[in-house]
Short mmCIF file of C-alpha atoms and ligand atoms in Angstrom, two decimals:
data_model
loop_
_atom_site.label_atom_id
_atom_site.label_comp_id
_atom_site.label_asym_id
_atom_site.label_seq_id
_atom_site.Cartn_x
_atom_site.Cartn_y
_atom_site.Cartn_z
CA MET A 12 0.44 0.02 -0.11
CA TYR A 13 1.39 3.38 -1.32
CA ASP A 14 0.76 6.61 0.65
CA TYR A 15 0.29 8.52 -2.70
CA LEU A 16 -0.55 7.38 -5.97
CA ILE A 17 0.87 9.94 -8.41
CA ILE A 18 -0.63 10.22 -12.18
CA GLY A 19 1.55 11.54 -14.39
CA SER A 20 5.22 12.20 -13.92
CA GLY A 21 5.07 15.56 -15.78
CA LEU A 22 6.53 18.60 -13.70
CA PHE A 23 3.01 18.71 -11.13
CA GLY A 24 3.92 14.93 -9.94
CA SER A 25 7.53 14.66 -10.03
CA VAL A 26 7.79 17.87 -7.66
CA CYS A 27 5.13 16.47 -5.38
CA ALA A 28 6.97 12.74 -5.68
CA ARG A 29 9.70 14.34 -4.31
CA GLU A 30 8.60 16.79 -1.56
CA LEU A 31 6.54 13.56 -0.27
CA THR A 32 8.91 11.26 -0.53
CA ASN A 33 11.67 13.69 1.39
CA MET A 34 8.21 14.26 3.94
CA GLY A 35 8.55 10.33 4.56
CA TYR A 36 5.74 9.24 2.45
CA LYS A 37 5.89 6.34 -0.02
CA CYS A 38 4.90 7.22 -3.17
CA LEU A 39 4.42 5.51 -6.92
CA ILE A 40 4.02 7.09 -10.16
CA ILE A 41 2.09 5.73 -12.76
CA GLU A 42 3.21 7.17 -16.63
CA LYS A 43 1.03 6.85 -19.96
CA ARG A 44 4.02 7.45 -21.99
CA SER A 45 7.10 5.50 -22.26
CA HIS A 46 9.25 8.37 -20.81
CA ILE A 47 9.19 10.95 -17.64
CA GLY A 48 9.13 13.98 -17.27
CA GLY A 49 5.76 15.25 -19.52
CA ASN A 50 5.79 17.97 -21.96
CA CYS A 51 9.21 19.00 -20.61
CA TYR A 52 10.64 15.57 -21.99
CA THR A 53 13.77 16.10 -24.28
CA GLU A 54 15.49 12.95 -25.97
CA ASN A 55 18.95 13.33 -26.42
CA ILE A 56 19.83 12.68 -30.35
CA ASP A 57 23.43 12.91 -31.91
CA GLY A 58 24.83 14.74 -28.54
CA ILE A 59 22.06 17.53 -29.33
CA ASN A 60 18.89 17.81 -26.43
CA VAL A 61 15.66 17.79 -28.71
CA HIS A 62 12.32 19.49 -26.85
CA LYS A 63 10.20 16.85 -28.03
CA TYR A 64 6.56 18.56 -26.85
CA GLY A 65 8.13 21.85 -28.17
CA PRO A 66 10.59 24.81 -27.07
CA HIS A 67 10.96 24.84 -22.73
CA ILE A 68 12.54 28.04 -21.71
CA PHE A 69 12.72 27.99 -17.98
CA HIS A 70 11.85 31.78 -16.51
CA THR A 71 11.30 33.17 -13.08
CA SER A 72 11.19 35.80 -11.20
CA ASN A 73 10.85 34.09 -8.07
CA GLN A 74 13.92 33.53 -6.14
CA ASN A 75 13.01 30.22 -4.02
CA ILE A 76 11.62 28.34 -7.30
CA TRP A 77 15.29 29.53 -9.08
CA LYS A 78 17.23 28.39 -6.22
CA TYR A 79 14.62 24.57 -6.45
CA VAL A 80 15.77 24.24 -9.89
CA THR A 81 18.80 25.06 -9.64
CA SER A 82 19.64 22.77 -6.66
CA LEU A 83 18.93 19.74 -9.00
CA VAL A 84 20.75 20.34 -12.42
CA ASP A 85 23.44 23.46 -13.62
CA PHE A 86 21.15 26.34 -15.96
CA ASN A 87 23.06 27.93 -18.58
CA HIS A 88 22.58 31.61 -19.38
CA PHE A 89 20.21 30.81 -22.38
CA ARG A 90 18.18 33.76 -23.77
CA TYR A 91 15.02 33.55 -26.22
CA ASN A 92 14.99 35.83 -28.92
CA PRO A 93 13.07 34.29 -31.56
CA LYS A 94 12.99 35.82 -34.64
CA VAL A 95 9.79 36.09 -37.02
CA ASN A 96 9.90 35.15 -40.75
CA TYR A 97 7.04 37.17 -42.69
CA LYS A 98 6.84 36.40 -46.14
CA GLY A 99 10.56 35.90 -46.35
CA THR A 100 11.74 39.13 -44.68
CA MET A 101 13.28 38.56 -40.98
CA TYR A 102 12.24 40.53 -38.25
CA SER A 103 13.69 41.02 -34.57
CA PHE A 104 10.99 39.53 -32.23
CA PRO A 105 9.07 40.55 -29.68
CA ILE A 106 8.56 43.25 -31.27
CA ASN A 107 11.04 46.33 -30.08
CA LEU A 108 13.06 49.05 -30.95
CA LEU A 109 14.98 47.00 -34.28
CA THR A 110 11.50 45.51 -35.13
CA LEU A 111 10.51 49.02 -35.39
CA HIS A 112 13.27 50.44 -37.38
CA GLN A 113 12.82 47.35 -39.76
CA VAL A 114 9.18 48.26 -40.30
CA TYR A 115 8.97 52.00 -39.64
CA GLY A 116 12.59 53.29 -40.08
CA VAL A 117 12.66 54.73 -36.49
CA THR A 118 15.87 54.55 -34.65
CA THR A 119 15.36 56.18 -30.94
CA PRO A 120 12.99 55.07 -28.68
CA GLN A 121 11.26 58.74 -28.63
CA ASP A 122 10.76 57.85 -32.72
CA ALA A 123 9.32 54.68 -31.86
CA LEU A 124 6.79 55.96 -29.30
CA GLN A 125 5.82 58.53 -31.57
CA LYS A 126 4.96 56.10 -34.36
CA LEU A 127 3.33 53.62 -32.69
CA GLU A 128 0.91 56.64 -31.18
CA ASP A 129 0.53 57.32 -34.78
CA VAL A 130 -0.32 53.73 -36.43
CA LYS A 131 -2.01 52.62 -33.12
CA LEU A 132 -5.98 52.46 -33.46
CA HIS A 133 -8.07 54.61 -30.84
CA ILE A 134 -10.33 51.74 -29.84
CA GLU A 135 -12.11 52.60 -26.44
CA SER A 136 -12.54 49.32 -24.56
CA PRO A 137 -11.12 46.13 -26.97
CA GLN A 138 -13.43 43.26 -26.61
CA ASN A 139 -11.22 40.90 -28.80
CA LEU A 140 -7.42 39.89 -29.08
CA GLU A 141 -7.34 41.74 -32.65
CA GLU A 142 -8.90 44.76 -31.09
CA TRP A 143 -6.42 45.10 -28.11
CA ALA A 144 -3.45 44.00 -30.37
CA LEU A 145 -4.74 46.90 -32.79
CA SER A 146 -5.71 49.50 -29.92
CA GLN A 147 -0.99 48.79 -29.18
CA ILE A 148 0.62 48.18 -32.28
CA GLY A 149 -1.84 49.33 -35.31
CA PRO A 150 -2.87 47.18 -38.55
CA GLU A 151 0.64 47.24 -39.67
CA LEU A 152 2.54 45.55 -37.24
CA TYR A 153 -0.57 43.47 -36.25
CA GLU A 154 -0.87 42.12 -40.32
CA ILE A 155 2.89 40.98 -39.82
CA PHE A 156 3.62 39.38 -36.52
CA ILE A 157 -0.01 38.62 -34.87
CA LYS A 158 -2.64 37.75 -37.46
CA GLY A 159 -1.62 34.63 -39.11
CA TYR A 160 0.24 33.22 -36.09
CA THR A 161 -2.88 33.14 -34.29
CA THR A 162 -5.38 32.30 -36.50
CA LYS A 163 -2.60 29.46 -37.37
CA GLN A 164 -2.25 28.93 -33.66
CA TRP A 165 -5.73 28.89 -32.41
CA GLY A 166 -7.73 28.10 -35.83
CA ARG A 167 -10.03 30.47 -35.43
CA SER A 168 -9.88 34.37 -35.89
CA PRO A 169 -8.03 36.61 -33.26
CA LYS A 170 -11.70 38.57 -33.44
CA GLU A 171 -12.84 35.34 -31.34
CA LEU A 172 -10.31 34.98 -28.63
CA PRO A 173 -9.26 36.76 -25.57
CA ALA A 174 -6.41 39.31 -25.65
CA SER A 175 -5.18 37.66 -22.42
CA ILE A 176 -3.82 34.94 -25.10
CA ILE A 177 -0.71 37.51 -26.26
CA LYS A 178 -0.86 40.02 -23.19
CA ARG A 179 2.25 37.68 -22.24
CA LEU A 180 4.49 39.29 -25.14
CA PRO A 181 6.24 42.58 -24.62
CA ILE A 182 5.99 45.38 -26.76
CA ARG A 183 9.05 47.45 -26.17
CA THR A 184 10.48 50.95 -28.03
CA THR A 185 14.36 49.43 -26.79
CA TYR A 186 16.42 47.09 -28.23
CA ASP A 187 16.06 44.42 -25.37
CA ASP A 188 14.87 41.46 -27.33
CA ASN A 189 13.89 39.47 -24.10
CA TYR A 190 10.92 36.94 -24.71
CA TYR A 191 10.67 37.45 -20.97
CA PHE A 192 10.53 39.63 -18.24
CA ASP A 193 11.74 37.40 -15.99
CA LYS A 194 15.07 37.93 -13.35
CA TYR A 195 16.21 34.21 -13.73
CA GLN A 196 16.13 32.38 -17.23
CA GLY A 197 18.28 29.50 -18.50
CA ILE A 198 17.84 25.76 -19.85
CA PRO A 199 18.75 23.30 -18.12
CA VAL A 200 22.50 21.73 -19.10
CA GLY A 201 22.39 18.56 -20.49
CA GLY A 202 18.70 18.53 -21.10
CA TYR A 203 15.05 18.92 -19.20
CA THR A 204 14.94 15.00 -18.52
CA LYS A 205 17.97 15.40 -15.96
CA ILE A 206 15.73 17.53 -13.93
CA PHE A 207 13.22 14.41 -13.60
CA GLU A 208 15.87 11.77 -13.29
CA LYS A 209 17.09 13.77 -10.23
CA LEU A 210 13.53 14.73 -8.92
CA LEU A 211 12.51 11.10 -9.08
CA THR A 212 15.51 9.32 -8.10
CA GLY A 213 14.39 6.56 -5.34
CA ILE A 214 10.99 6.52 -5.96
CA ASP A 215 8.86 3.71 -7.33
CA ILE A 216 7.63 4.38 -11.20
CA GLN A 217 5.97 2.65 -13.96
CA LEU A 218 6.56 3.62 -17.44
CA ASN A 219 3.91 2.88 -20.05
CA VAL A 220 0.68 2.49 -17.51
CA ASP A 221 -2.64 4.24 -17.87
CA TYR A 222 -4.63 4.63 -15.17
CA PHE A 223 -7.74 4.33 -16.77
CA SER A 224 -7.53 1.36 -17.98
CA ASN A 225 -7.00 -0.05 -14.21
CA LYS A 226 -8.47 2.16 -12.59
CA GLU A 227 -10.11 0.20 -9.86
CA TYR A 228 -6.80 -1.50 -8.94
CA PHE A 229 -5.06 1.88 -8.38
CA ASP A 230 -7.84 3.69 -6.75
CA ASP A 231 -7.05 1.04 -4.33
CA ILE A 232 -3.63 0.99 -3.52
CA ALA A 233 -2.70 4.18 -2.24
CA ASN A 234 -4.40 6.18 0.33
CA LYS A 235 -4.20 9.27 -1.46
CA ILE A 236 -4.15 10.04 -5.26
CA ILE A 237 -2.71 13.05 -6.72
CA TYR A 238 -4.09 13.20 -10.72
CA THR A 239 -2.63 15.60 -13.46
CA GLY A 240 -3.91 13.92 -16.59
CA PRO A 241 -6.81 16.02 -18.16
CA ILE A 242 -9.68 16.53 -15.87
CA ASP A 243 -12.69 15.74 -18.35
CA GLN A 244 -11.45 12.27 -18.67
CA PHE A 245 -11.08 11.64 -15.03
CA TYR A 246 -14.66 12.73 -14.64
CA ASP A 247 -15.61 10.82 -18.04
CA TYR A 248 -16.34 13.57 -20.17
CA LYS A 249 -20.01 14.12 -18.46
CA PHE A 250 -20.20 17.61 -19.06
CA GLY A 251 -18.42 17.29 -22.29
CA LYS A 252 -15.03 17.42 -23.51
CA LEU A 253 -12.77 20.58 -22.62
CA GLU A 254 -10.97 21.87 -25.94
CA TYR A 255 -7.39 22.07 -26.63
CA ARG A 256 -5.09 23.10 -29.47
CA SER A 257 -2.58 20.55 -30.40
CA LEU A 258 0.65 20.26 -32.42
CA ILE A 259 1.98 18.26 -34.65
CA PHE A 260 5.47 17.89 -34.48
CA GLU A 261 8.06 17.12 -37.76
CA GLN A 262 11.19 16.52 -36.87
CA GLN A 263 13.83 16.34 -38.95
CA LYS A 264 17.96 15.72 -38.85
CA LEU A 265 20.06 17.97 -41.89
CA GLU A 266 23.53 17.28 -42.71
CA VAL A 267 24.64 21.10 -42.08
CA PRO A 268 25.57 22.27 -38.52
CA ASP A 269 23.55 25.11 -38.35
CA TYR A 270 20.48 25.28 -40.24
CA GLN A 271 18.48 29.17 -39.07
CA GLY A 272 20.91 30.40 -36.63
CA VAL A 273 18.73 30.78 -33.57
CA ALA A 274 16.43 28.36 -31.88
CA GLY A 275 13.34 29.53 -33.27
CA VAL A 276 11.97 31.20 -35.72
CA ASN A 277 8.12 32.11 -36.01
CA TYR A 278 6.57 32.01 -39.49
CA THR A 279 3.74 34.61 -39.31
CA ASP A 280 2.03 34.03 -42.48
CA VAL A 281 -0.77 32.36 -42.92
CA ASP A 282 -0.05 30.85 -45.94
CA VAL A 283 2.69 28.91 -44.20
CA PRO A 284 1.34 25.68 -42.92
CA TYR A 285 3.35 25.75 -39.55
CA THR A 286 3.43 28.54 -36.64
CA ARG A 287 7.25 28.17 -35.91
CA ILE A 288 10.80 26.13 -36.58
CA VAL A 289 12.60 25.15 -33.69
CA GLU A 290 16.54 24.46 -33.95
CA HIS A 291 17.06 22.51 -30.89
CA LYS A 292 21.40 22.83 -30.54
CA HIS A 293 20.56 26.89 -30.00
CA PHE A 294 19.44 25.82 -26.50
CA GLU A 295 23.01 24.43 -25.03
CA PHE A 296 24.86 26.44 -27.54
CA GLY A 297 26.12 23.52 -29.53
CA LYS A 298 28.48 22.78 -31.86
CA GLN A 299 27.50 19.57 -33.41
CA PRO A 300 28.42 18.85 -37.00
CA THR A 301 24.71 18.35 -37.73
CA THR A 302 21.49 19.72 -36.57
CA ILE A 303 17.87 18.72 -35.83
CA ILE A 304 15.08 21.31 -36.31
CA THR A 305 11.20 20.65 -35.26
CA LYS A 306 8.15 22.40 -37.18
CA GLU A 307 5.32 22.99 -35.67
CA TYR A 308 2.09 22.26 -36.98
CA PRO A 309 -0.75 23.47 -34.96
CA SER A 310 -3.82 21.02 -35.14
CA SER A 311 -7.14 20.71 -33.60
CA VAL A 312 -6.86 17.38 -32.85
CA GLY A 313 -3.84 15.19 -30.89
CA GLU A 314 -2.30 15.35 -27.56
CA PRO A 315 -3.75 18.29 -25.62
CA TYR A 316 -1.47 21.70 -25.11
CA TYR A 317 -2.96 24.59 -24.98
CA PRO A 318 -6.16 24.56 -23.42
CA VAL A 319 -8.92 26.90 -25.39
CA ASN A 320 -9.79 28.56 -22.23
CA ASP A 321 -13.07 30.61 -23.96
CA LEU A 322 -16.31 31.16 -22.34
CA VAL A 323 -17.60 27.87 -23.13
CA ASN A 324 -14.94 26.13 -22.02
CA ASN A 325 -14.31 27.84 -18.85
CA GLU A 326 -18.14 27.39 -17.94
CA ARG A 327 -17.38 23.56 -18.58
CA TYR A 328 -14.24 23.76 -16.52
CA LYS A 329 -15.92 25.16 -13.27
CA LYS A 330 -18.73 22.14 -13.71
CA TYR A 331 -15.69 20.07 -13.18
CA LYS A 332 -14.00 21.88 -10.28
CA PHE A 333 -17.27 22.09 -7.91
CA LEU A 334 -16.40 18.33 -8.33
CA MET A 335 -12.62 18.49 -7.80
CA ASP A 336 -13.27 20.51 -4.87
CA ASN A 337 -15.50 17.70 -3.23
CA GLU A 338 -13.18 15.11 -3.68
CA THR A 339 -11.73 13.67 -0.48
CA LYS A 340 -9.13 11.29 -1.70
CA PHE A 341 -7.76 12.98 -4.96
CA ILE A 342 -5.41 15.95 -5.04
CA PHE A 343 -5.14 17.66 -8.56
CA GLY A 344 -2.66 19.79 -10.34
CA GLY A 345 -1.11 20.90 -13.45
CA ARG A 346 -1.64 22.37 -16.61
CA LEU A 347 -4.49 19.58 -17.81
CA ALA A 348 -6.18 18.81 -14.32
CA GLU A 349 -6.58 22.68 -14.28
CA TYR A 350 -7.27 23.23 -17.60
CA LYS A 351 -4.95 26.33 -17.39
CA TYR A 352 -1.90 27.59 -19.68
CA TYR A 353 0.80 27.14 -16.69
CA ASP A 354 4.61 27.80 -17.45
CA MET A 355 6.97 25.41 -15.99
CA HIS A 356 7.75 27.82 -12.83
CA GLN A 357 4.18 28.58 -12.35
CA ILE A 358 3.52 24.36 -11.86
CA ILE A 359 6.72 24.29 -9.66
CA GLY A 360 4.77 26.85 -7.24
CA SER A 361 1.50 25.06 -7.39
CA ALA A 362 3.35 21.64 -6.51
CA LEU A 363 5.13 23.10 -3.69
CA LYS A 364 1.85 24.44 -2.48
CA THR A 365 0.07 21.52 -2.66
CA VAL A 366 2.87 19.76 -0.62
CA ASN A 367 2.81 22.66 1.90
CA ILE A 368 -0.50 22.45 2.63
CA ILE A 369 -0.45 18.54 3.11
CA LYS A 370 2.70 19.32 5.39
CA GLY A 371 0.27 21.91 7.01
CA GLY A 372 -2.16 18.61 7.80
CA LYS A 373 0.18 16.31 8.88
CA GLU A 374 1.74 18.91 11.56
N1 LIG P 17 2.01 34.86 -31.02
C1 LIG P 17 1.68 36.02 -32.22
N2 LIG P 17 2.92 35.98 -33.42
C2 LIG P 17 4.03 35.45 -33.11
C3 LIG P 17 4.48 34.60 -31.35
C4 LIG P 17 3.05 34.48 -30.68
O1 LIG P 17 0.97 36.03 -32.86
O2 LIG P 17 5.12 35.40 -33.54
C5 LIG P 17 0.82 34.93 -30.25
C6 LIG P 17 -0.14 33.83 -30.42
O3 LIG P 17 -1.42 34.05 -30.37
C7 LIG P 17 0.49 33.12 -29.62
C8 LIG P 17 0.28 33.97 -28.23
O4 LIG P 17 0.83 35.21 -28.66
O5 LIG P 17 -0.43 31.94 -28.93
C9 LIG P 17 1.37 33.50 -27.09
O6 LIG P 17 2.78 32.99 -27.77
P1 LIG P 17 3.66 32.54 -26.99
O7 LIG P 17 5.39 32.51 -27.03
O8 LIG P 17 3.91 32.27 -25.26
O9 LIG P 17 3.21 30.85 -27.07
P2 LIG P 17 3.81 29.63 -26.76
O10 LIG P 17 5.46 29.42 -26.51
O11 LIG P 17 3.12 29.05 -25.13
O12 LIG P 17 2.94 28.30 -28.09
#
């Protein structure tokens, strides 16, 4: 008999497993996939750590979380400065003074601010992503950087999407092209899988095991269960399916040392079927003679990656949440169970909070 059964070996499950084990609880993790690490998983191919489920760049402003991850593995000084390819022209991204120079010829922060003032549309209370973007950057920048990418990524018009999706992207009138604002940023040296190997040292884990194929058995082998999978599946879709956007990853090995000179290039033209190309070696400044790239094609079917937090889905989630809040044996956490677009540092924060609550109950 285990104290805790943990379903899923992503960040939420793995951090909980580590902390609960340290507190003296006996834990078992079951994982549906053939590997640990959830979507953070990296696979070493020809010496390159390939981010198998899309690029993961660690960033946080929380010193405790930074201390937590850097106590597990070393991090490098990688900063994410993707470029945009729009109809064959390259642009600096996220939008910054160099981008505004490339589009409008401005050279100073003052001129850039004035230009943005001139081009942005005066929309009093923007009602959707498109209106918000137009009210911040105007039609031309919206067309080049946002419209096509967002339409492809979400499979619908930006008029039907909430502005919250893009508010995380900086718009700057300096030459700072860092994708994030956070104080601490980097990539684990040797790939993300190392973090999980460290977290899960000495903990029982079963790979290729689907909880739902033997739910009754698993429900009986532990006193408490931490579930990190899709919440609609947990409740047998009784209130309907929660919608996700998915990605199809097309990975290629190329016999050149450097394909695109940077980790990420976003293809923002709606006519290009993929949203971005990731070249993995750049996350760790690799010098290998060959390279591996991944094209990301957005898709409405496939593995759940991006929750579609529109009104209909959020209302549906609320119904599931009511049931979740009334469970006594189950604890829920992570992107899939909470139906929320979390970054890695947020997941670690929420896992540590969860174990602290358990700790509080123990004392
Ligand atoms: N986005 C965009 N153009 C870009 C990059 C992002 O319009 O070149 C929008 C798009 O709607 C996307 C959102 O900004 O869904 C958030 O982008 P982010 O890079 O945070 O997405 P992720 O890396 O998590 O896929």
